Amino acid sequence: MESLRFAYAAAQEKAELAIERAARVKEAAWARFNAEQNQREATDTRLQATLDDNRREQTKLREEYQRLQAANTQMSEAQRTAQTEQRKQLEALEK
């Protein structure tokens, strides 16, 4: 009977140690999970900020491109007008 009691106590102690070990493993796993989740959220926040910056920059560049296109169109029209005037003056001089 004494050996049975000793075996039971040893088994109970082993079970308690296993439960404690499992609790520590679970706690460590949750800590890792939470740390990784926090890291993902921080990365997502940085990526979103970068995306927002890129969108703002893209908008600025698009606006600048449109201004340059408008200026180019005006310069082309002015050049055509000047060429037409030069031809008219040349024709007038030739007459």
N, CA, C and O atoms as a GROMACS GRO file, in nm:
protein
  380
    1MET      N    1   0.082  -0.119   0.000
    1MET     CA    2   0.000   0.000   0.000
    1MET      C    3   0.087   0.126   0.000
    1MET      O    4   0.057   0.226  -0.065
    2GLU      N    5   0.196   0.117   0.076
    2GLU     CA    6   0.287   0.232   0.084
    2GLU      C    7   0.347   0.263  -0.053
    2GLU      O    8   0.359   0.379  -0.090
    3SER      N    9   0.384   0.161  -0.127
    3SER     CA   10   0.442   0.184  -0.259
    3SER      C   11   0.339   0.242  -0.355
    3SER      O   12   0.373   0.322  -0.442
    4LEU      N   13   0.214   0.202  -0.338
    4LEU     CA   14   0.108   0.257  -0.422
    4LEU      C   15   0.089   0.405  -0.392
    4LEU      O   16   0.071   0.486  -0.483
    5ARG      N   17   0.093   0.439  -0.263
    5ARG     CA   18   0.081   0.579  -0.224
    5ARG      C   19   0.199   0.660  -0.276
    5ARG      O   20   0.182   0.773  -0.323
    6PHE      N   21   0.317   0.603  -0.269
    6PHE     CA   22   0.437   0.670  -0.320
    6PHE      C   23   0.428   0.688  -0.472
    6PHE      O   24   0.462   0.795  -0.524
    7ALA      N   25   0.383   0.585  -0.542
    7ALA     CA   26   0.369   0.593  -0.688
    7ALA      C   27   0.265   0.698  -0.726
    7ALA      O   28   0.283   0.774  -0.821
    8TYR      N   29   0.155   0.700  -0.649
    8TYR     CA   30   0.050   0.799  -0.674
    8TYR      C   31   0.104   0.940  -0.653
    8TYR      O   32   0.078   1.030  -0.734
    9ALA      N   33   0.177   0.961  -0.544
    9ALA     CA   34   0.233   1.093  -0.515
    9ALA      C   35   0.333   1.134  -0.623
    9ALA      O   36   0.337   1.250  -0.664
   10ALA      N   37   0.414   1.039  -0.668
   10ALA     CA   38   0.512   1.069  -0.774
   10ALA      C   39   0.441   1.104  -0.904
   10ALA      O   40   0.480   1.197  -0.975
   11ALA      N   41   0.337   1.027  -0.936
   11ALA     CA   42   0.260   1.054  -1.059
   11ALA      C   43   0.191   1.190  -1.049
   11ALA      O   44   0.187   1.265  -1.146
   12GLN      N   45   0.138   1.219  -0.932
   12GLN     CA   46   0.071   1.348  -0.913
   12GLN      C   47   0.171   1.462  -0.927
   12GLN      O   48   0.141   1.565  -0.987
   13GLU      N   49   0.290   1.445  -0.870
   13GLU     CA   50   0.394   1.548  -0.882
   13GLU      C   51   0.435   1.567  -1.028
   13GLU      O   52   0.452   1.680  -1.074
   14LYS      N   53   0.450   1.455  -1.100
   14LYS     CA   54   0.484   1.464  -1.242
   14LYS      C   55   0.375   1.536  -1.320
   14LYS      O   56   0.403   1.620  -1.406
   15ALA      N   57   0.250   1.504  -1.287
   15ALA     CA   58   0.138   1.568  -1.356
   15ALA      C   59   0.136   1.718  -1.327
   15ALA      O   60   0.114   1.799  -1.418
   16GLU      N   61   0.161   1.755  -1.202
   16GLU     CA   62   0.164   1.897  -1.166
   16GLU      C   63   0.276   1.969  -1.239
   16GLU      O   64   0.259   2.081  -1.288
   17LEU      N   65   0.394   1.904  -1.246
   17LEU     CA   66   0.506   1.964  -1.319
   17LEU      C   67   0.473   1.980  -1.467
   17LEU      O   68   0.505   2.081  -1.529
   18ALA      N   69   0.408   1.877  -1.523
   18ALA     CA   70   0.370   1.884  -1.664
   18ALA      C   71   0.269   1.995  -1.688
   18ALA      O   72   0.277   2.067  -1.788
   19ILE      N   73   0.175   2.010  -1.596
   19ILE     CA   74   0.075   2.117  -1.608
   19ILE      C   75   0.143   2.254  -1.598
   19ILE      O   76   0.112   2.344  -1.676
   20GLU      N   77   0.235   2.268  -1.503
   20GLU     CA   78   0.308   2.395  -1.489
   20GLU      C   79   0.390   2.424  -1.614
   20GLU      O   80   0.392   2.537  -1.664
   21ARG      N   81   0.458   2.321  -1.666
   21ARG     CA   82   0.538   2.337  -1.787
   21ARG      C   83   0.448   2.376  -1.906
   21ARG      O   84   0.483   2.464  -1.986
   22ALA      N   85   0.334   2.310  -1.916
   22ALA     CA   86   0.240   2.342  -2.024
   22ALA      C   87   0.190   2.486  -2.011
   22ALA      O   88   0.174   2.556  -2.111
   23ALA      N   89   0.165   2.529  -1.888
   23ALA     CA   90   0.119   2.667  -1.866
   23ALA      C   91   0.227   2.766  -1.908
   23ALA      O   92   0.198   2.870  -1.968
   24ARG      N   93   0.355   2.735  -1.874
   24ARG     CA   94   0.465   2.824  -1.914
   24ARG      C   95   0.480   2.828  -2.066
   24ARG      O   96   0.501   2.934  -2.125
   25VAL      N   97   0.468   2.710  -2.128
   25VAL     CA   98   0.479   2.704  -2.274
   25VAL      C   99   0.365   2.784  -2.338
   25VAL      O  100   0.387   2.859  -2.433
   26LYS      N  101   0.245   2.767  -2.283
   26LYS     CA  102   0.129   2.842  -2.335
   26LYS      C  103   0.150   2.992  -2.318
   26LYS      O  104   0.124   3.070  -2.410
   27GLU      N  105   0.198   3.032  -2.201
   27GLU     CA  106   0.223   3.173  -2.174
   27GLU      C  107   0.329   3.229  -2.269
   27GLU      O  108   0.314   3.340  -2.322
   28ALA      N  109   0.434   3.153  -2.291
   28ALA     CA  110   0.541   3.196  -2.382
   28ALA      C  111   0.489   3.206  -2.526
   28ALA      O  112   0.523   3.298  -2.600
   29ALA      N  113   0.405   3.109  -2.564
   29ALA     CA  114   0.349   3.112  -2.699
   29ALA      C  115   0.260   3.234  -2.719
   29ALA      O  116   0.266   3.300  -2.823
   30TRP      N  117   0.178   3.266  -2.619
   30TRP     CA  118   0.094   3.385  -2.629
   30TRP      C  119   0.178   3.512  -2.632
   30TRP      O  120   0.147   3.607  -2.704
   31ALA      N  121   0.285   3.514  -2.553
   31ALA     CA  122   0.373   3.632  -2.553
   31ALA      C  123   0.436   3.650  -2.691
   31ALA      O  124   0.442   3.762  -2.742
   32ARG      N  125   0.483   3.540  -2.752
   32ARG     CA  126   0.540   3.549  -2.888
   32ARG      C  127   0.434   3.594  -2.988
   32ARG      O  128   0.458   3.680  -3.073
   33PHE      N  129   0.315   3.534  -2.976
   33PHE     CA  130   0.206   3.571  -3.067
   33PHE      C  131   0.175   3.720  -3.056
   33PHE      O  132   0.163   3.789  -3.157
   34ASN      N  133   0.162   3.768  -2.932
   34ASN     CA  134   0.131   3.910  -2.912
   34ASN      C  135   0.242   4.000  -2.964
   34ASN      O  136   0.216   4.105  -3.023
   35ALA      N  137   0.367   3.960  -2.941
   35ALA     CA  138   0.480   4.040  -2.991
   35ALA      C  139   0.479   4.044  -3.143
   35ALA      O  140   0.500   4.149  -3.203
   36GLU      N  141   0.454   3.929  -3.205
   36GLU     CA  142   0.449   3.925  -3.352
   36GLU      C  143   0.332   4.007  -3.404
   36GLU      O  144   0.345   4.077  -3.505
   37GLN      N  145   0.219   3.999  -3.336
   37GLN     CA  146   0.102   4.077  -3.377
   37GLN      C  147   0.132   4.226  -3.367
   37GLN      O  148   0.098   4.303  -3.457
   38ASN      N  149   0.195   4.267  -3.258
   38ASN     CA  150   0.232   4.409  -3.242
   38ASN      C  151   0.329   4.452  -3.351
   38ASN      O  152   0.319   4.562  -3.404
   39GLN      N  153   0.423   4.364  -3.383
   39GLN     CA  154   0.520   4.395  -3.489
   39GLN      C  155   0.450   4.408  -3.624
   39GLN      O  156   0.480   4.498  -3.702
   40ARG      N  157   0.355   4.317  -3.652
   40ARG     CA  158   0.279   4.326  -3.778
   40ARG      C  159   0.200   4.456  -3.784
   40ARG      O  160   0.195   4.521  -3.889
   41GLU      N  161   0.137   4.493  -3.673
   41GLU     CA  162   0.059   4.616  -3.671
   41GLU      C  163   0.149   4.738  -3.693
   41GLU      O  164   0.112   4.830  -3.765
   42ALA      N  165   0.266   4.738  -3.631
   42ALA     CA  166   0.360   4.849  -3.650
   42ALA      C  167   0.407   4.854  -3.795
   42ALA      O  168   0.418   4.962  -3.853
   43THR      N  169   0.436   4.739  -3.853
   43THR     CA  170   0.478   4.734  -3.993
   43THR      C  171   0.366   4.783  -4.083
   43THR      O  172   0.390   4.859  -4.177
   44ASP      N  173   0.243   4.740  -4.054
   44ASP     CA  174   0.128   4.784  -4.133
   44ASP      C  175   0.111   4.935  -4.125
   44ASP      O  176   0.081   5.001  -4.224
   45THR      N  177   0.130   4.990  -4.005
   45THR     CA  178   0.119   5.136  -3.987
   45THR      C  179   0.225   5.208  -4.069
   45THR      O  180   0.196   5.308  -4.135
   46ARG      N  181   0.349   5.158  -4.065
   46ARG     CA  182   0.457   5.220  -4.144
   46ARG      C  183   0.429   5.210  -4.294
   46ARG      O  184   0.449   5.306  -4.368
   47LEU      N  185   0.382   5.093  -4.337
   47LEU     CA  186   0.352   5.075  -4.479
   47LEU      C  187   0.238   5.166  -4.524
   47LEU      O  188   0.242   5.222  -4.633
   48GLN      N  189   0.137   5.181  -4.438
   48GLN     CA  190   0.025   5.269  -4.473
   48GLN      C  191   0.073   5.414  -4.482
   48GLN      O  192   0.031   5.487  -4.572
   49ALA      N  193   0.159   5.455  -4.391
   49ALA     CA  194   0.213   5.592  -4.396
   49ALA      C  195   0.295   5.612  -4.522
   49ALA      O  196   0.287   5.717  -4.586
   50THR      N  197   0.374   5.513  -4.559
   50THR     CA  198   0.454   5.522  -4.682
   50THR      C  199   0.364   5.528  -4.804
   50THR      O  200   0.389   5.605  -4.896
   51LEU      N  201   0.259   5.447  -4.804
   51LEU     CA  202   0.164   5.448  -4.915
   51LEU      C  203   0.097   5.585  -4.926
   51LEU      O  204   0.081   5.638  -5.036
   52ASP      N  205   0.057   5.642  -4.813
   52ASP     CA  206  -0.004   5.775  -4.815
   52ASP      C  207   0.093   5.879  -4.868
   52ASP      O  208   0.055   5.964  -4.949
   53ASP      N  209   0.219   5.872  -4.824
   53ASP     CA  210   0.322   5.964  -4.876
   53ASP      C  211   0.338   5.949  -5.026
   53ASP      O  212   0.346   6.048  -5.099
   54ASN      N  213   0.343   5.825  -5.072
   54ASN     CA  214   0.358   5.800  -5.216
   54ASN      C  215   0.240   5.852  -5.295
   54ASN      O  216   0.257   5.905  -5.405
   55ARG      N  217   0.120   5.838  -5.240
   55ARG     CA  218   0.001   5.890  -5.310
   55ARG      C  219   0.006   6.042  -5.319
   55ARG      O  220  -0.027   6.100  -5.422
   56ARG      N  221   0.048   6.106  -5.210
   56ARG     CA  222   0.060   6.253  -5.213
   56ARG      C  223   0.164   6.295  -5.316
   56ARG      O  224   0.142   6.389  -5.393
   57GLU      N  225   0.277   6.227  -5.317
   57GLU     CA  226   0.383   6.258  -5.414
   57GLU      C  227   0.335   6.234  -5.556
   57GLU      O  228   0.365   6.312  -5.646
   58GLN      N  229   0.261   6.127  -5.576
   58GLN     CA  230   0.208   6.097  -5.709
   58GLN      C  231   0.111   6.207  -5.754
   58GLN      O  232   0.112   6.246  -5.871
   59THR      N  233   0.030   6.255  -5.663
   59THR     CA  234  -0.063   6.363  -5.695
   59THR      C  235   0.014   6.489  -5.734
   59THR      O  236  -0.020   6.555  -5.832
   60LYS      N  237   0.119   6.522  -5.657
   60LYS     CA  238   0.201   6.639  -5.690
   60LYS      C  239   0.264   6.624  -5.827
   60LYS      O  240   0.263   6.717  -5.908
   61LEU      N  241   0.320   6.505  -5.853
   61LEU     CA  242   0.386   6.482  -5.982
   61LEU      C  243   0.285   6.489  -6.098
   61LEU      O  244   0.316   6.541  -6.204
   62ARG      N  245   0.166   6.436  -6.076
   62ARG     CA  246   0.063   6.441  -6.180
   62ARG      C  247   0.025   6.586  -6.209
   62ARG      O  248   0.010   6.625  -6.325
   63GLU      N  249   0.009   6.666  -6.102
   63GLU     CA  250  -0.024   6.808  -6.121
   63GLU      C  251   0.088   6.881  -6.194
   63GLU      O  252   0.061   6.961  -6.284
   64GLU      N  253   0.212   6.853  -6.157
   64GLU     CA  254   0.326   6.916  -6.224
   64GLU      C  255   0.332   6.875  -6.370
   64GLU      O  256   0.359   6.958  -6.457
   65TYR      N  257   0.306   6.748  -6.398
   65TYR     CA  258   0.304   6.700  -6.536
   65TYR      C  259   0.197   6.773  -6.617
   65TYR      O  260   0.221   6.813  -6.731
   66GLN      N  261   0.080   6.790  -6.558
   66GLN     CA  262  -0.028   6.861  -6.628
   66GLN      C  263   0.011   7.006  -6.654
   66GLN      O  264  -0.018   7.060  -6.761
   67ARG      N  265   0.076   7.071  -6.557
   67ARG     CA  266   0.121   7.210  -6.578
   67ARG      C  267   0.224   7.215  -6.691
   67ARG      O  268   0.219   7.304  -6.777
   68LEU      N  269   0.316   7.119  -6.690
   68LEU     CA  270   0.418   7.118  -6.796
   68LEU      C  271   0.356   7.089  -6.933
   68LEU      O  272   0.397   7.147  -7.033
   69GLN      N  273   0.257   7.001  -6.937
   69GLN     CA  274   0.188   6.973  -7.063
   69GLN      C  275   0.118   7.099  -7.114
   69GLN      O  276   0.122   7.129  -7.233
   70ALA      N  277   0.054   7.172  -7.024
   70ALA     CA  278  -0.015   7.296  -7.063
   70ALA      C  279   0.087   7.398  -7.113
   70ALA      O  280   0.064   7.464  -7.214
   71ALA      N  281   0.199   7.411  -7.042
   71ALA     CA  282   0.303   7.504  -7.085
   71ALA      C  283   0.360   7.462  -7.220
   71ALA      O  284   0.387   7.547  -7.305
   72ASN      N  285   0.379   7.334  -7.241
   72ASN     CA  286   0.429   7.283  -7.368
   72ASN      C  287   0.332   7.315  -7.481
   72ASN      O  288   0.373   7.354  -7.590
   73THR      N  289   0.204   7.297  -7.455
   73THR     CA  290   0.102   7.328  -7.556
   73THR      C  291   0.106   7.477  -7.591
   73THR      O  292   0.100   7.514  -7.708
   74GLN      N  293   0.116   7.561  -7.489
   74GLN     CA  294   0.122   7.706  -7.513
   74GLN      C  295   0.247   7.742  -7.593
   74GLN      O  296   0.241   7.824  -7.684
   75MET      N  297   0.359   7.681  -7.558
   75MET     CA  298   0.483   7.711  -7.630
   75MET      C  299   0.474   7.664  -7.775
   75MET      O  300   0.523   7.732  -7.865
   76SER      N  301   0.413   7.549  -7.797
   76SER     CA  302   0.397   7.499  -7.933
   76SER      C  303   0.309   7.593  -8.015
   76SER      O  304   0.338   7.622  -8.131
   77GLU      N  305   0.201   7.640  -7.954
   77GLU     CA  306   0.113   7.734  -8.023
   77GLU      C  307   0.186   7.864  -8.052
   77GLU      O  308   0.173   7.921  -8.161
   78ALA      N  309   0.264   7.912  -7.954
   78ALA     CA  310   0.339   8.036  -7.975
   78ALA      C  311   0.442   8.016  -8.086
   78ALA      O  312   0.465   8.107  -8.166
   79GLN      N  313   0.505   7.901  -8.090
   79GLN     CA  314   0.604   7.872  -8.194
   79GLN      C  315   0.538   7.868  -8.332
   79GLN      O  316   0.592   7.922  -8.428
   80ARG      N  317   0.422   7.804  -8.341
   80ARG     CA  318   0.350   7.800  -8.470
   80ARG      C  319   0.309   7.941  -8.513
   80ARG      O  320   0.319   7.977  -8.631
   81THR      N  321   0.263   8.020  -8.417
   81THR     CA  322   0.224   8.157  -8.450
   81THR      C  323   0.345   8.236  -8.499
   81THR      O  324   0.337   8.309  -8.597
   82ALA      N  325   0.459   8.220  -8.429
   82ALA     CA  326   0.580   8.291  -8.469
   82ALA      C  327   0.626   8.245  -8.607
   82ALA      O  328   0.668   8.328  -8.688
   83GLN      N  329   0.619   8.116  -8.635
   83GLN     CA  330   0.659   8.066  -8.766
   83GLN      C  331   0.567   8.120  -8.875
   83GLN      O  332   0.612   8.155  -8.985
   84THR      N  333   0.438   8.125  -8.845
   84THR     CA  334   0.344   8.180  -8.943
   84THR      C  335   0.375   8.326  -8.970
   84THR      O  336   0.374   8.371  -9.085
   85GLU      N  337   0.402   8.400  -8.864
   85GLU     CA  338   0.436   8.542  -8.881
   85GLU      C  339   0.565   8.558  -8.961
   85GLU      O  340   0.575   8.645  -9.048
   86GLN      N  341   0.664   8.475  -8.930
   86GLN     CA  342   0.791   8.482  -9.005
   86GLN      C  343   0.768   8.452  -9.152
   86GLN      O  344   0.827   8.519  -9.238
   87ARG      N  345   0.686   8.353  -9.185
   87ARG     CA  346   0.657   8.322  -9.325
   87ARG      C  347   0.588   8.439  -9.393
   87ARG      O  348   0.620   8.474  -9.507
   88LYS      N  349   0.494   8.498  -9.322
   88LYS     CA  350   0.423   8.613  -9.380
   88LYS      C  351   0.521   8.727  -9.407
   88LYS      O  352   0.516   8.791  -9.512
   89GLN      N  353   0.609   8.752  -9.310
   89GLN     CA  354   0.706   8.860  -9.328
   89GLN      C  355   0.802   8.828  -9.442
   89GLN      O  356   0.838   8.916  -9.521
   90LEU      N  357   0.844   8.702  -9.451
   90LEU     CA  358   0.934   8.661  -9.558
   90LEU      C  359   0.866   8.676  -9.693
   90LEU      O  360   0.926   8.725  -9.789
   91GLU      N  361   0.740   8.634  -9.700
   91GLU     CA  362   0.665   8.648  -9.825
   91GLU      C  363   0.649   8.795  -9.861
   91GLU      O  364   0.659   8.833  -9.978
   92ALA      N  365   0.625   8.879  -9.759
   92ALA     CA  366   0.609   9.022  -9.785
   92ALA      C  367   0.741   9.081  -9.835
   92ALA      O  368   0.740   9.168  -9.922
   93LEU      N  369   0.851   9.036  -9.781
   93LEU     CA  370   0.981   9.087  -9.825
   93LEU      C  371   1.013   9.040  -9.967
   93LEU      O  372   1.076   9.113 -10.044
   94GLU      N  373   0.970   8.921 -10.000
   94GLU     CA  374   0.998   8.867 -10.133
   94GLU      C  375   0.916   8.938 -10.240
   94GLU      O  376   0.956   8.937 -10.357
   95LYS      N  377   0.807   8.996 -10.207
   95LYS     CA  378   0.722   9.063 -10.306
   95LYS      C  379   0.770   9.198 -10.340
   95LYS      O  380   0.708   9.266 -10.422
   0.00000   0.00000   0.00000
